[in-house]
């Protein structure tokens, strides 16, 4: 039986961002889940949860904000989530979001600050086997912490109960990286 993979993109993105990964993996059933990235995080989590079938095992591959949504979706326990692979996910939140929430007027920015509910709750969620791909290259010159050009490395490392894999690529290049594909293959196909 071929595995089922739900793909959850990051902020201001679509599942097209996973084109290289999907094309590089063995045959599988893909469930692309696009959502309104500017709505409150709670609504995105509920929407994504409604798109994941409850009657079969599903792996989730998620990028950036999608990784936060994936972990909270797994907390609902009304799915058979076989595993989660997150890529460049800001599990510790974003300090820049404190400022960006006023500039962008996007409610999700307030939902991803380090002190926001969904960020504080992240390490209390009972998760299925989870791998976190940490992107380590790139830089925002004005940032005070090492980052991948979007998310700080410290924020990516914040999830306690995940197996971490480091890839020398920036926030977006990591989606085109052969090591990312290898980690997903090893996780799902063994």
Tab-separated table of C-alpha atoms in Angstrom:
chain	number	residue	atom	x	y	z
A	1	UNK	CA	0.000	0.000	0.000
A	2	UNK	CA	1.387	3.408	-0.910
A	3	UNK	CA	1.764	5.897	1.933
A	4	UNK	CA	-0.310	9.051	2.251
A	5	UNK	CA	1.458	12.378	2.795
A	6	UNK	CA	-0.278	15.632	3.692
A	7	UNK	CA	1.744	18.684	2.632
A	8	UNK	CA	1.298	21.887	4.655
A	9	UNK	CA	3.081	25.035	3.394
A	10	UNK	CA	4.369	28.021	5.319
A	11	UNK	CA	3.268	31.639	5.559
A	12	UNK	CA	2.394	33.294	2.216
A	13	UNK	CA	3.096	30.040	0.388
A	14	UNK	CA	1.238	27.191	-1.274
A	15	UNK	CA	1.878	23.497	-1.685
A	16	UNK	CA	3.626	24.300	-4.973
A	17	UNK	CA	6.672	24.882	-2.730
A	18	UNK	CA	6.827	21.082	-2.280
A	19	UNK	CA	7.023	20.310	-6.037
A	20	UNK	CA	10.668	19.177	-5.944
A	21	UNK	CA	10.102	17.039	-2.851
A	22	UNK	CA	6.934	15.380	-4.209
A	23	UNK	CA	8.576	14.640	-7.561
A	24	UNK	CA	11.651	13.164	-5.829
A	25	UNK	CA	9.759	10.761	-3.561
A	26	UNK	CA	8.509	7.264	-4.452
A	27	UNK	CA	4.869	6.863	-5.434
A	28	UNK	CA	2.522	8.076	-2.701
A	29	UNK	CA	-0.887	9.640	-2.244
A	30	UNK	CA	-0.409	13.389	-1.818
A	31	UNK	CA	-2.856	15.563	0.055
A	32	UNK	CA	-1.956	19.194	-0.694
A	33	UNK	CA	-3.448	21.450	1.976
A	34	UNK	CA	-3.490	25.136	1.144
A	35	UNK	CA	-4.966	27.452	3.749
A	36	UNK	CA	-5.424	31.190	4.286
A	37	UNK	CA	-2.145	32.126	5.959
A	38	UNK	CA	-3.493	35.485	7.131
A	39	UNK	CA	-6.361	34.131	9.232
A	40	UNK	CA	-5.960	33.397	12.949
A	41	UNK	CA	-3.796	30.333	13.563
A	42	UNK	CA	-6.664	28.563	15.341
A	43	UNK	CA	-8.750	28.687	12.136
A	44	UNK	CA	-5.847	27.385	10.036
A	45	UNK	CA	-5.342	24.475	12.445
A	46	UNK	CA	-9.047	23.605	12.306
A	47	UNK	CA	-9.090	23.868	8.502
A	48	UNK	CA	-6.001	21.681	8.049
A	49	UNK	CA	-7.369	19.131	10.518
A	50	UNK	CA	-10.585	18.891	8.491
A	51	UNK	CA	-8.586	17.988	5.355
A	52	UNK	CA	-6.678	15.066	6.893
A	53	UNK	CA	-8.532	11.751	6.632
A	54	UNK	CA	-9.320	9.991	9.892
A	55	UNK	CA	-9.540	6.472	8.485
A	56	UNK	CA	-5.937	5.817	7.414
A	57	UNK	CA	-2.368	6.552	8.503
A	58	UNK	CA	-1.072	9.890	7.220
A	59	UNK	CA	2.399	11.395	7.334
A	60	UNK	CA	2.664	15.170	7.430
A	61	UNK	CA	5.430	17.125	5.697
A	62	UNK	CA	5.253	20.774	6.701
A	63	UNK	CA	7.342	23.878	6.063
A	64	UNK	CA	7.787	26.842	8.399
A	65	UNK	CA	4.393	27.977	9.800
A	66	UNK	CA	2.964	24.716	8.448
A	67	UNK	CA	5.017	22.842	11.067
A	68	UNK	CA	3.278	24.689	13.892
A	69	UNK	CA	-0.075	23.871	12.312
A	70	UNK	CA	0.959	20.210	11.872
A	71	UNK	CA	1.921	19.753	15.523
A	72	UNK	CA	-1.325	21.303	16.751
A	73	UNK	CA	-3.330	19.231	14.259
A	74	UNK	CA	-1.742	16.089	15.724
A	75	UNK	CA	-3.011	17.126	19.163
A	76	UNK	CA	-6.637	16.618	18.066
A	77	UNK	CA	-6.210	12.812	18.183
A	78	UNK	CA	-8.999	12.314	15.622
A	79	UNK	CA	-6.463	11.299	12.958
A	80	UNK	CA	-3.987	8.504	12.541
A	81	UNK	CA	-0.875	10.671	12.145
A	82	UNK	CA	1.959	8.198	11.465
A	83	UNK	CA	4.680	10.837	11.680
A	84	UNK	CA	5.528	14.480	11.134
A	85	UNK	CA	8.487	15.973	9.283
A	86	UNK	CA	8.850	19.697	9.856
A	87	UNK	CA	11.135	21.913	7.807
A	88	UNK	CA	12.434	25.307	9.047
A	89	UNK	CA	9.644	25.652	11.608
A	90	UNK	CA	9.697	28.516	14.177
A	91	UNK	CA	8.641	26.407	17.166
A	92	UNK	CA	9.935	29.087	19.542
A	93	UNK	CA	7.962	31.774	17.771
A	94	UNK	CA	9.217	34.893	16.068
A	95	UNK	CA	10.408	37.994	17.876
A	96	UNK	CA	10.093	39.866	14.574
A	97	UNK	CA	6.364	39.025	14.599
A	98	UNK	CA	5.908	41.451	17.521
A	99	UNK	CA	6.691	44.248	15.070
A	100	UNK	CA	5.343	42.633	11.894
A	101	UNK	CA	1.860	42.183	13.357
A	102	UNK	CA	1.472	45.969	13.286
A	103	UNK	CA	3.068	46.479	9.881
A	104	UNK	CA	1.365	43.598	8.052
A	105	UNK	CA	-1.961	43.703	9.898
A	106	UNK	CA	-2.078	39.916	9.736
A	107	UNK	CA	-3.588	38.204	12.778
A	108	UNK	CA	-1.288	35.210	12.384
A	109	UNK	CA	1.692	37.432	13.247
A	110	UNK	CA	0.242	37.927	16.739
A	111	UNK	CA	-0.254	34.148	16.954
A	112	UNK	CA	3.432	33.349	16.396
A	113	UNK	CA	5.157	35.700	18.837
A	114	UNK	CA	7.238	33.809	21.440
A	115	UNK	CA	4.618	34.465	24.122
A	116	UNK	CA	1.575	33.515	21.997
A	117	UNK	CA	-0.691	30.650	23.106
A	118	UNK	CA	0.098	28.207	20.274
A	119	UNK	CA	3.840	28.737	20.681
A	120	UNK	CA	3.815	28.337	24.474
A	121	UNK	CA	1.721	25.158	24.183
A	122	UNK	CA	3.914	23.465	21.548
A	123	UNK	CA	6.046	21.387	23.936
A	124	UNK	CA	3.061	20.089	25.882
A	125	UNK	CA	1.540	18.376	22.836
A	126	UNK	CA	1.885	14.599	22.677
A	127	UNK	CA	3.280	14.041	19.195
A	128	UNK	CA	3.698	11.036	16.925
A	129	UNK	CA	7.311	10.415	15.808
A	130	UNK	CA	8.546	13.822	14.669
A	131	UNK	CA	11.634	14.893	12.757
A	132	UNK	CA	12.652	18.535	12.536
A	133	UNK	CA	14.797	19.644	9.622
A	134	UNK	CA	16.777	22.689	10.773
A	135	UNK	CA	17.932	25.020	7.993
A	136	UNK	CA	21.151	26.718	9.059
A	137	UNK	CA	22.358	28.897	6.179
A	138	UNK	CA	21.361	32.395	5.207
A	139	UNK	CA	21.154	35.541	7.225
A	140	UNK	CA	19.161	38.652	7.877
A	141	UNK	CA	21.895	41.235	8.562
A	142	UNK	CA	19.784	43.147	11.099
A	143	UNK	CA	18.889	40.034	13.100
A	144	UNK	CA	20.567	39.594	16.455
A	145	UNK	CA	20.552	35.789	16.281
A	146	UNK	CA	21.811	33.249	13.747
A	147	UNK	CA	19.012	32.545	11.288
A	148	UNK	CA	18.163	30.865	7.985
A	149	UNK	CA	17.130	34.195	6.363
A	150	UNK	CA	13.634	33.964	7.912
A	151	UNK	CA	13.597	31.910	11.140
A	152	UNK	CA	16.210	31.883	13.895
A	153	UNK	CA	18.069	28.649	14.518
A	154	UNK	CA	17.096	28.828	18.220
A	155	UNK	CA	13.416	29.003	17.314
A	156	UNK	CA	13.760	25.964	15.033
A	157	UNK	CA	15.418	24.042	17.893
A	158	UNK	CA	12.646	24.848	20.399
A	159	UNK	CA	10.588	21.662	19.916
A	160	UNK	CA	11.876	19.259	22.545
A	161	UNK	CA	10.507	15.889	21.400
A	162	UNK	CA	11.792	15.733	17.849
A	163	UNK	CA	14.737	14.164	16.114
A	164	UNK	CA	16.728	17.040	14.624
A	165	UNK	CA	18.532	17.057	11.270
A	166	UNK	CA	20.666	20.021	10.212
A	167	UNK	CA	20.886	21.097	6.578
A	168	UNK	CA	23.172	23.845	5.323
A	169	UNK	CA	20.551	25.685	3.257
A	170	UNK	CA	18.426	28.769	3.760
A	171	UNK	CA	14.719	28.859	4.599
A	172	UNK	CA	13.644	28.264	0.993
A	173	UNK	CA	16.587	26.326	-0.486
A	174	UNK	CA	15.957	23.563	2.044
A	175	UNK	CA	12.820	22.629	0.068
A	176	UNK	CA	15.055	21.909	-2.956
A	177	UNK	CA	17.737	20.045	-1.034
A	178	UNK	CA	18.433	16.354	-1.714
A	179	UNK	CA	19.116	15.726	2.002
A	180	UNK	CA	15.567	16.922	2.814
A	181	UNK	CA	14.228	14.337	0.363
A	182	UNK	CA	16.472	11.651	1.876
A	183	UNK	CA	15.195	12.368	5.409
A	184	UNK	CA	11.587	12.127	4.235
A	185	UNK	CA	12.300	8.864	2.358
A	186	UNK	CA	14.061	7.347	5.382
A	187	UNK	CA	11.175	8.353	7.639
A	188	UNK	CA	8.344	7.061	5.486
A	189	UNK	CA	9.824	4.238	3.406
A	190	UNK	CA	12.596	3.136	5.796
